[in-house]
Short mmCIF file of C-alpha atoms and ligand atoms in Angstrom, two decimals:
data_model
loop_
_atom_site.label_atom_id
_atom_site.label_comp_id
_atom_site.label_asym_id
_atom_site.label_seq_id
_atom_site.Cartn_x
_atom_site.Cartn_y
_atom_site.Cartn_z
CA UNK A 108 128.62 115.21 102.31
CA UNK A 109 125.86 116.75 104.26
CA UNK A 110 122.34 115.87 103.07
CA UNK A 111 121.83 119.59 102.62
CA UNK A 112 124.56 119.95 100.48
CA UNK A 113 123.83 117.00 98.46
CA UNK A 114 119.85 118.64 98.34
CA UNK A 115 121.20 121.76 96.74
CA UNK A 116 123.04 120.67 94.27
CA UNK A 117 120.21 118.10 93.27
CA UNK A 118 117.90 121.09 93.28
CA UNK A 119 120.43 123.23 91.22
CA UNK A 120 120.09 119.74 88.66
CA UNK A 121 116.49 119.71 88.89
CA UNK A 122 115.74 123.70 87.99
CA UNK A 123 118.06 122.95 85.20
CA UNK A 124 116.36 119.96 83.30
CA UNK A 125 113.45 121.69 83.55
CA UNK A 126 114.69 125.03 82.35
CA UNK A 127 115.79 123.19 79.28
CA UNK A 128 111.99 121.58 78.55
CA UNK A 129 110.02 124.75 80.05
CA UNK A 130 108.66 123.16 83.09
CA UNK A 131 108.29 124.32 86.43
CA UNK A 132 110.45 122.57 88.95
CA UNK A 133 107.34 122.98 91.47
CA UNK A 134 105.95 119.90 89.51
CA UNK A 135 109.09 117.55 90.29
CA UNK A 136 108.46 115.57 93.79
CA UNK A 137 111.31 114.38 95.08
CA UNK A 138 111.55 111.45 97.00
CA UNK A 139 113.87 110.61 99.16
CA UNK A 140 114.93 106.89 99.02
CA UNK A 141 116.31 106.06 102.74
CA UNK A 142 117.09 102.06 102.19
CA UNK A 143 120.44 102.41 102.96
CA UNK A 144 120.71 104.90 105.34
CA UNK A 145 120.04 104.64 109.19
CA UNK A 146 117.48 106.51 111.65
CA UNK A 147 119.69 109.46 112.08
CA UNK A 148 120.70 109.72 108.14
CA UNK A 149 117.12 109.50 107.76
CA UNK A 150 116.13 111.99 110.19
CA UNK A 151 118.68 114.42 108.48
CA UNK A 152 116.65 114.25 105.34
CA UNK A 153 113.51 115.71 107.10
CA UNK A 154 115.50 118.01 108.58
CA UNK A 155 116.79 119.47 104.97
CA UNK A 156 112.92 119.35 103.86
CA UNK A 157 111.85 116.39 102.55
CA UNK A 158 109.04 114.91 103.64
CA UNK A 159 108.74 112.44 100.96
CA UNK A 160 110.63 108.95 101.94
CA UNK A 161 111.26 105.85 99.91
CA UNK A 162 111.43 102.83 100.97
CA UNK A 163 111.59 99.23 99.09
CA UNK A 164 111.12 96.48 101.99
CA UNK A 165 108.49 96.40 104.41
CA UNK A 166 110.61 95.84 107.60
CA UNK A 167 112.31 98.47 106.97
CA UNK A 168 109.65 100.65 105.74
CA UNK A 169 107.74 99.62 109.34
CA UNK A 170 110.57 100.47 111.18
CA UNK A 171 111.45 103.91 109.92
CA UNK A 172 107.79 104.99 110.42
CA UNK A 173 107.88 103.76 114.15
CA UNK A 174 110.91 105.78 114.78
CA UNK A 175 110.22 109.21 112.48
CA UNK A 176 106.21 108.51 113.11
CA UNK A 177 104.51 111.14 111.32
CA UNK A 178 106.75 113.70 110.01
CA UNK A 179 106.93 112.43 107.06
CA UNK A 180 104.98 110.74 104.35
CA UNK A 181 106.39 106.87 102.99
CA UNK A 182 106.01 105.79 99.66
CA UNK A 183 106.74 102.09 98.52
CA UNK A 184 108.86 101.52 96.33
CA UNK A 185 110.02 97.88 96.33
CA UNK A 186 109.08 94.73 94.90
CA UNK A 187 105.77 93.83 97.58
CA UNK A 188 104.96 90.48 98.49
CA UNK A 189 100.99 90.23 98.49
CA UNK A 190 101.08 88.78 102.14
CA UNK A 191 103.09 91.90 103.55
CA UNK A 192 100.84 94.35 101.67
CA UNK A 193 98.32 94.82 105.43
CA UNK A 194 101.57 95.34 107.14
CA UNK A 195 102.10 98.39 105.68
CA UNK A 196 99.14 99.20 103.72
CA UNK A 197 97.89 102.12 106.49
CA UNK A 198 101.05 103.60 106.87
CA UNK A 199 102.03 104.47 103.62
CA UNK A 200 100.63 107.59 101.05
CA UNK A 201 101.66 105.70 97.97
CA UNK A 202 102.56 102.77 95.94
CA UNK A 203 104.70 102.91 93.30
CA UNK A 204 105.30 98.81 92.41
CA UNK A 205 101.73 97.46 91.40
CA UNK A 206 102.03 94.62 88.94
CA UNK A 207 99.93 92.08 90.02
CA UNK A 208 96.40 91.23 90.54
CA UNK A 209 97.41 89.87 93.61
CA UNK A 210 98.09 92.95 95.41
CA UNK A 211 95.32 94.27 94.30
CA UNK A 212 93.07 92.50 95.70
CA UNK A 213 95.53 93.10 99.07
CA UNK A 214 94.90 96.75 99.15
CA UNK A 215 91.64 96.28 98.56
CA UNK A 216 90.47 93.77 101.44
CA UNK A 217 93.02 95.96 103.43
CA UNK A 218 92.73 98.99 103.61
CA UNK A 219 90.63 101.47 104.94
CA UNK A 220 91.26 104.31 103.02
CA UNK A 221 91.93 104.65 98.65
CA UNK A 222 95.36 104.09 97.87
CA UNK A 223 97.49 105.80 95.60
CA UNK A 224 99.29 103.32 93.23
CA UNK A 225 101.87 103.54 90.47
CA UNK A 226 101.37 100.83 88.12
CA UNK A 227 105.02 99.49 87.67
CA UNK A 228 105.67 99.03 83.93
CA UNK A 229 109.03 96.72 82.58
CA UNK A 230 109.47 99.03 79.64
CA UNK A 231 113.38 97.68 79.64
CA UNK A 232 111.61 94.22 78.79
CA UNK A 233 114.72 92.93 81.13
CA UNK A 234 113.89 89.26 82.72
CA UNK A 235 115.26 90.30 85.68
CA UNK A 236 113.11 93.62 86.41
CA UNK A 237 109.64 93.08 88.20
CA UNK A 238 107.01 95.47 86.60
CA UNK A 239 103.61 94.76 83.76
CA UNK A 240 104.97 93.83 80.53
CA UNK A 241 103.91 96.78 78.06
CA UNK A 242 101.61 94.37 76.12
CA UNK A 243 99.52 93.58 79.39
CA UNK A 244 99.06 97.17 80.79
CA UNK A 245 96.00 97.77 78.96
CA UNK A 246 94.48 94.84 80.19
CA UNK A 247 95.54 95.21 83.90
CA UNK A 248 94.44 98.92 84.14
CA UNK A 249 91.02 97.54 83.12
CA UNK A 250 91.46 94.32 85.69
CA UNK A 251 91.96 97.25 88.25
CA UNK A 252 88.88 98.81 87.79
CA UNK A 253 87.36 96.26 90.19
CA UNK A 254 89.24 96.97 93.50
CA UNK A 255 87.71 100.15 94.67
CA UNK A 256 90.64 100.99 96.77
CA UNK A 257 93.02 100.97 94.15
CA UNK A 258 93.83 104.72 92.60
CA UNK A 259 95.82 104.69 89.64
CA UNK A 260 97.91 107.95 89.84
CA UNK A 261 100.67 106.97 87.45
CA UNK A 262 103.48 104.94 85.92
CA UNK A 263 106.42 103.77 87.05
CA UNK A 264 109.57 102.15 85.84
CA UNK A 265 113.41 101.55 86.34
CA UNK A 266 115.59 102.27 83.92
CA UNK A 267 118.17 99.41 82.95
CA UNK A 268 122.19 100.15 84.94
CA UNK A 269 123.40 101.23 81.25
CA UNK A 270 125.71 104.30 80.31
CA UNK A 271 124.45 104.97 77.08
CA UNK A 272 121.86 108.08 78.20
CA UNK A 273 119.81 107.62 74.59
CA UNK A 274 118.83 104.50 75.71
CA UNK A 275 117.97 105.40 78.86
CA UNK A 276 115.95 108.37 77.16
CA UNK A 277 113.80 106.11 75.09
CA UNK A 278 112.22 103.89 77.98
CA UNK A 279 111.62 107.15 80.12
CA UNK A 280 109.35 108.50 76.65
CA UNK A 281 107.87 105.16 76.34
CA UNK A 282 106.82 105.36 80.08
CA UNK A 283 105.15 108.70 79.05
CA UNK A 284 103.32 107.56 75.86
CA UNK A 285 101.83 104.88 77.91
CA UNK A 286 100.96 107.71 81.17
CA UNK A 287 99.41 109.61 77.71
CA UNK A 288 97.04 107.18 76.00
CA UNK A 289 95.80 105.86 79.99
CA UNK A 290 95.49 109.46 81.00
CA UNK A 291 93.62 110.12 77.55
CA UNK A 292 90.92 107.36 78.21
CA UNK A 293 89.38 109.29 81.08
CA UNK A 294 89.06 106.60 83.36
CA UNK A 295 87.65 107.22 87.02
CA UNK A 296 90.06 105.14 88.64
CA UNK A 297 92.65 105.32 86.92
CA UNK A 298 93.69 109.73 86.51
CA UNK A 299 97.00 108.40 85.47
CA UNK A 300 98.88 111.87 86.00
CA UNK A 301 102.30 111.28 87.26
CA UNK A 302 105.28 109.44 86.37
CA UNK A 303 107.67 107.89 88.54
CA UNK A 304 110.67 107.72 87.19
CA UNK A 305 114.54 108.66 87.69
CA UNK A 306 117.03 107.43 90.35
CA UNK A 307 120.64 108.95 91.15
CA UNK A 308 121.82 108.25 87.75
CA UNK A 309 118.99 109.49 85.60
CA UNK A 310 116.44 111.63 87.12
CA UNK A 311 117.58 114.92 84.89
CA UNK A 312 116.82 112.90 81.97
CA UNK A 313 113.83 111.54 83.56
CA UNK A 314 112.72 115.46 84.23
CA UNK A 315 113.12 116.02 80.67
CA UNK A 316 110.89 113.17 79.74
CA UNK A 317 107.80 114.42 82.05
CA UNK A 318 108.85 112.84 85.73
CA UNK A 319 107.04 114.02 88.20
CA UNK A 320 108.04 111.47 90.91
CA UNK A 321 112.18 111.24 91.47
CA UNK A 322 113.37 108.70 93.77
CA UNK A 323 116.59 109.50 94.81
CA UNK A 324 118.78 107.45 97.41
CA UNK A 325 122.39 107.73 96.93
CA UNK A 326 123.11 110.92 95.71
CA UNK A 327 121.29 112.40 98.61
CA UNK A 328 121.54 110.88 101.53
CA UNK A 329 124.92 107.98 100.19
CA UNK A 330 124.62 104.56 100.78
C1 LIG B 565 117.03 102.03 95.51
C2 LIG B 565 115.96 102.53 94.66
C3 LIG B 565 115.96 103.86 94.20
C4 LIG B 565 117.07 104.84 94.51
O1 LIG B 565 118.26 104.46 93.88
P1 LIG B 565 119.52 105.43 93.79
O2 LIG B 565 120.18 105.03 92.53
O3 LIG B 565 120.34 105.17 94.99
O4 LIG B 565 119.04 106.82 93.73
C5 LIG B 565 114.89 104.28 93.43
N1 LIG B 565 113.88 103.44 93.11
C6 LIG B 565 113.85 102.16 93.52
C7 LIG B 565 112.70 101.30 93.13
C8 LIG B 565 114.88 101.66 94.31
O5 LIG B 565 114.84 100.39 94.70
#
């Protein structure tokens, strides 16, 4: 399937989650995850009109931007070792996996410009997802207060690989409570706005729970 096609009918999806929730599909940012996909998959993606990309390892993440430069704008979205953070810290526009203190301090000694961040959030409370526990986020929001570098835009999360869509439903609203009460305590570096949340499997649900942020790999561009 071309990526175009694959756009359109994700597009289709998207105008229709929000229609049912009375949002405007304008809000929704799509990005497009290209960790599978080569150069020239990649490259068809921009050409459709994304400019958002996705990408979850630095190498990778390195090498797309050397070869697509700047035509498009790359958002982390992996797990980040602290000691790759300066690798990649002035090439991307966002961050969407912030749980430690660690990286952090990494932006902050690193880069030269304020960073856009996604504080990742295990609402699933599975062992094996990275991601603040919900009990901690409080806590680190205030720890991040220190690293002037550090911009708090939103929350992220993953939702567990589960079938049952209620489920899936319920960590997507607990994601948004949380975005609520941060976003609610007015905090200068912290705006809190957006949510990142939804993948191939979930994002209409995630629309209809407040996403603003869809990372989308395999449904758009295969794997
Ligand atoms: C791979 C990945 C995605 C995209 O997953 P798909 O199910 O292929 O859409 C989104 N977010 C993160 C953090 C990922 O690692």
């Amino acid at each position: 399937m071309s990526v175009l096609t694959n756009l359109n009918n994700i597009q289709k999806n998207i105008q229709d989650a929000c229609k049912k929730v009375n949002r405007s599909s304008e809000d929704i940012n799509i990005i497009g995850v290209t960790k599978y996909v080569t150069i020239d998959r990649a490259r068809e993606l921009l050409d459709a009109g994304i400019t958002d990309l996705g990408e979850n390892r630095a190498e990778e993440l390195i090498y797309k931007y050397k070869e697509l430069d700047d035509q498009a704008n790359y958002h982390f979205i992996g797990t980040l070792q602290s000691r790759k953070v300066k690798d990649i810290i002035n090439i991307v526009t966002s961050i969407h996996s912030l749980d430690r203190l660690s990286i952090a301090k990494q932006i902050n000694n690193r880069s030269n410009k304020i960073i856009d961040c996604f504080v990742q959030v295990n609402v699933s409370e599975e062992e094996t997802k990275h991601g603040i526990e919900i009990k901690k986020l409080n806590t680190f929001i205030d720890q991040l207060a220190e690293y002037e570098k550090v911009r708090v835009v939103g929350l992220m999360t993953m939702a567990p690989d589960i079938t049952d869509k209620n489920e899936i439903r319920i960590i997507f609203r607990q994601l948004a409570e949380l975005r609520d009460e941060i976003k609610n305590r007015n905090l200068k570096h912290a705006p809190c706005n957006y949510l990142s949340m939804g993948m191939s499997n979930d994002y209409e649900i995630a629309i209809e729970e407040g996403a603003t942020h869809i990372r989308i790999g395999s449904k758009l561009v295969g794997n």
